PDB file of C-alpha atoms in Angstrom:
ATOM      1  CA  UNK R  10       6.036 -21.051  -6.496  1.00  0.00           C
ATOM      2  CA  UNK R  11       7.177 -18.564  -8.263  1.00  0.00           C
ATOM      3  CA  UNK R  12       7.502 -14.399  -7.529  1.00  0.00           C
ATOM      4  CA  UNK R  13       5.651 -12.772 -11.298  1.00  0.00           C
ATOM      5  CA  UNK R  14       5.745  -8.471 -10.629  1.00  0.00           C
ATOM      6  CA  UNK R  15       2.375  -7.135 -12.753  1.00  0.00           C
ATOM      7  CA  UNK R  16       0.950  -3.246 -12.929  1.00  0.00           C
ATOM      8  CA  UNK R  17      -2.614  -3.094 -11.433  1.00  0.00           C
ATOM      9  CA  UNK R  18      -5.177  -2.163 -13.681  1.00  0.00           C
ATOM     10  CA  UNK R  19      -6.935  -0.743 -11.008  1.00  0.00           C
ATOM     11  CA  UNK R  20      -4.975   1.293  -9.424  1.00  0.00           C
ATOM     12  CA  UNK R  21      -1.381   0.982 -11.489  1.00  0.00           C
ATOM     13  CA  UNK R  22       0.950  -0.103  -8.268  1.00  0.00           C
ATOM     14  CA  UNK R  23       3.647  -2.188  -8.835  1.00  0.00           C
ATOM     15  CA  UNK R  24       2.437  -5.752  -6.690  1.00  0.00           C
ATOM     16  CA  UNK R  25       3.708  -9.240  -6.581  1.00  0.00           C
ATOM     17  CA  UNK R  26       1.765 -12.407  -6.605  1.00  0.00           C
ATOM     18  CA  UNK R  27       3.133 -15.818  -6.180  1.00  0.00           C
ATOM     19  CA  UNK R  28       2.275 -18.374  -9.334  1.00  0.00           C
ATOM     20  CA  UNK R  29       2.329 -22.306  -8.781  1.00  0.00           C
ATOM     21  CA  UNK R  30       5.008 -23.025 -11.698  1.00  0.00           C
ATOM     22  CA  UNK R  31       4.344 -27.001 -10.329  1.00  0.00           C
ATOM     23  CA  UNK R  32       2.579 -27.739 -13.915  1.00  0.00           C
ATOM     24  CA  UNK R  33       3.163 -26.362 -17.424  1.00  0.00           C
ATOM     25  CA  UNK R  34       0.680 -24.756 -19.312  1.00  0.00           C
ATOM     26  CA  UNK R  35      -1.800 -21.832 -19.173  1.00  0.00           C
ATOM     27  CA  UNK R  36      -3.291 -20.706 -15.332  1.00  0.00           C
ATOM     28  CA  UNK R  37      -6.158 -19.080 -15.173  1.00  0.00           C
ATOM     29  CA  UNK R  38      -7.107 -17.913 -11.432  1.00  0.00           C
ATOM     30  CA  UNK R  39      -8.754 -14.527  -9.528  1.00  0.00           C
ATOM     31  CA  UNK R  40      -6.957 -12.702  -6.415  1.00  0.00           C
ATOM     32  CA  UNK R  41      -7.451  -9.213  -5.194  1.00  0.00           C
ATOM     33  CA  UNK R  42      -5.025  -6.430  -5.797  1.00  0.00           C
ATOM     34  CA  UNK R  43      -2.915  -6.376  -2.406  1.00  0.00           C
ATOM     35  CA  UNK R  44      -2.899  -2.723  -2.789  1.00  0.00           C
ATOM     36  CA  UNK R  45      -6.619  -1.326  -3.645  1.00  0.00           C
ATOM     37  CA  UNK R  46      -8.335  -4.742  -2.759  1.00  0.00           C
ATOM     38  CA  UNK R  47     -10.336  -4.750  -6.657  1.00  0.00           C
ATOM     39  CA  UNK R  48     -10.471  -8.502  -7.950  1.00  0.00           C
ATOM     40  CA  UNK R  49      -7.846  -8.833 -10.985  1.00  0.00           C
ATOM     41  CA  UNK R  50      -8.048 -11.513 -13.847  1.00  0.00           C
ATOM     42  CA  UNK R  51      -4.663 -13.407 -14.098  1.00  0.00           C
ATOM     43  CA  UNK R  52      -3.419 -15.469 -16.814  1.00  0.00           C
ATOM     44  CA  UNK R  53       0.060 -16.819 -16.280  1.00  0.00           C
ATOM     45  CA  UNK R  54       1.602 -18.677 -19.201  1.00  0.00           C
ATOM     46  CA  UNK R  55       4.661 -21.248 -17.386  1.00  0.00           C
ATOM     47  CA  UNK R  56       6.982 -23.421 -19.410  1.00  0.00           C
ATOM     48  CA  UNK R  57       9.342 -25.133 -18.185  1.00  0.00           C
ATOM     49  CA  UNK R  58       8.571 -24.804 -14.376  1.00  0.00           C
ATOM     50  CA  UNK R  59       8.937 -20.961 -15.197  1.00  0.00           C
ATOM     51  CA  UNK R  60       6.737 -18.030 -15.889  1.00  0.00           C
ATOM     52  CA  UNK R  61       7.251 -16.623 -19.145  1.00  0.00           C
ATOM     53  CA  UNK R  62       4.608 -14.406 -19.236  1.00  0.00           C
ATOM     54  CA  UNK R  63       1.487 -12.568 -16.845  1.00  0.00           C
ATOM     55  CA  UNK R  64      -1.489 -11.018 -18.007  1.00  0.00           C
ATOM     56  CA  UNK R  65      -3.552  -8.789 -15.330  1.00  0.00           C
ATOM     57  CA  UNK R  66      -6.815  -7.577 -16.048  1.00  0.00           C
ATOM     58  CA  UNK R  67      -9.784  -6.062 -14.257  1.00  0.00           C
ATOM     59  CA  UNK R  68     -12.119  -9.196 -13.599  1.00  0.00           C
ATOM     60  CA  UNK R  69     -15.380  -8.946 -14.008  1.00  0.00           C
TER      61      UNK R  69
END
C-alpha cells in the first residue's frame, strides 16, 4: 500500500487514501471523503509498484 494525497471535490480538504500498488495498471475503486463523508470516484494509475498519478472525482 501506498500513501496518494488528493483535493476533495467536495469539500477541497487535503485527505489521504491508501492505494494497493500490489499490481500494475489502472484502479478504479469508490471510498468516502474522510472529511465530509460524500462518495469520491478514484482512478489511480501505478507503474512500477508506484503511483504515478490520482484522479478524484465526485462519484455519481
Amino acid at each position: 500500500m501506498e500513501e496518494a494525497f488528493f483535493t476533495c471535490p467536495h469539500c477541497w480538504e487535503t485527505v489521504s487514501i491508501l492505494v494497493d500498488i500490489s499490481l500494475d495498471g489502472r484502479h478504479r475503486f469508490v471510498e468516502d471523503c474522510e472529511v465530509c463523508c460524500n462518495p469520491i470516484d478514484f482512478v489511480a494509475l501505478v507503474t512500477e509498484h508506484s503511483v504515478t498519478n490520482l484522479e478524484a472525482n465526485p462519484a455519481q
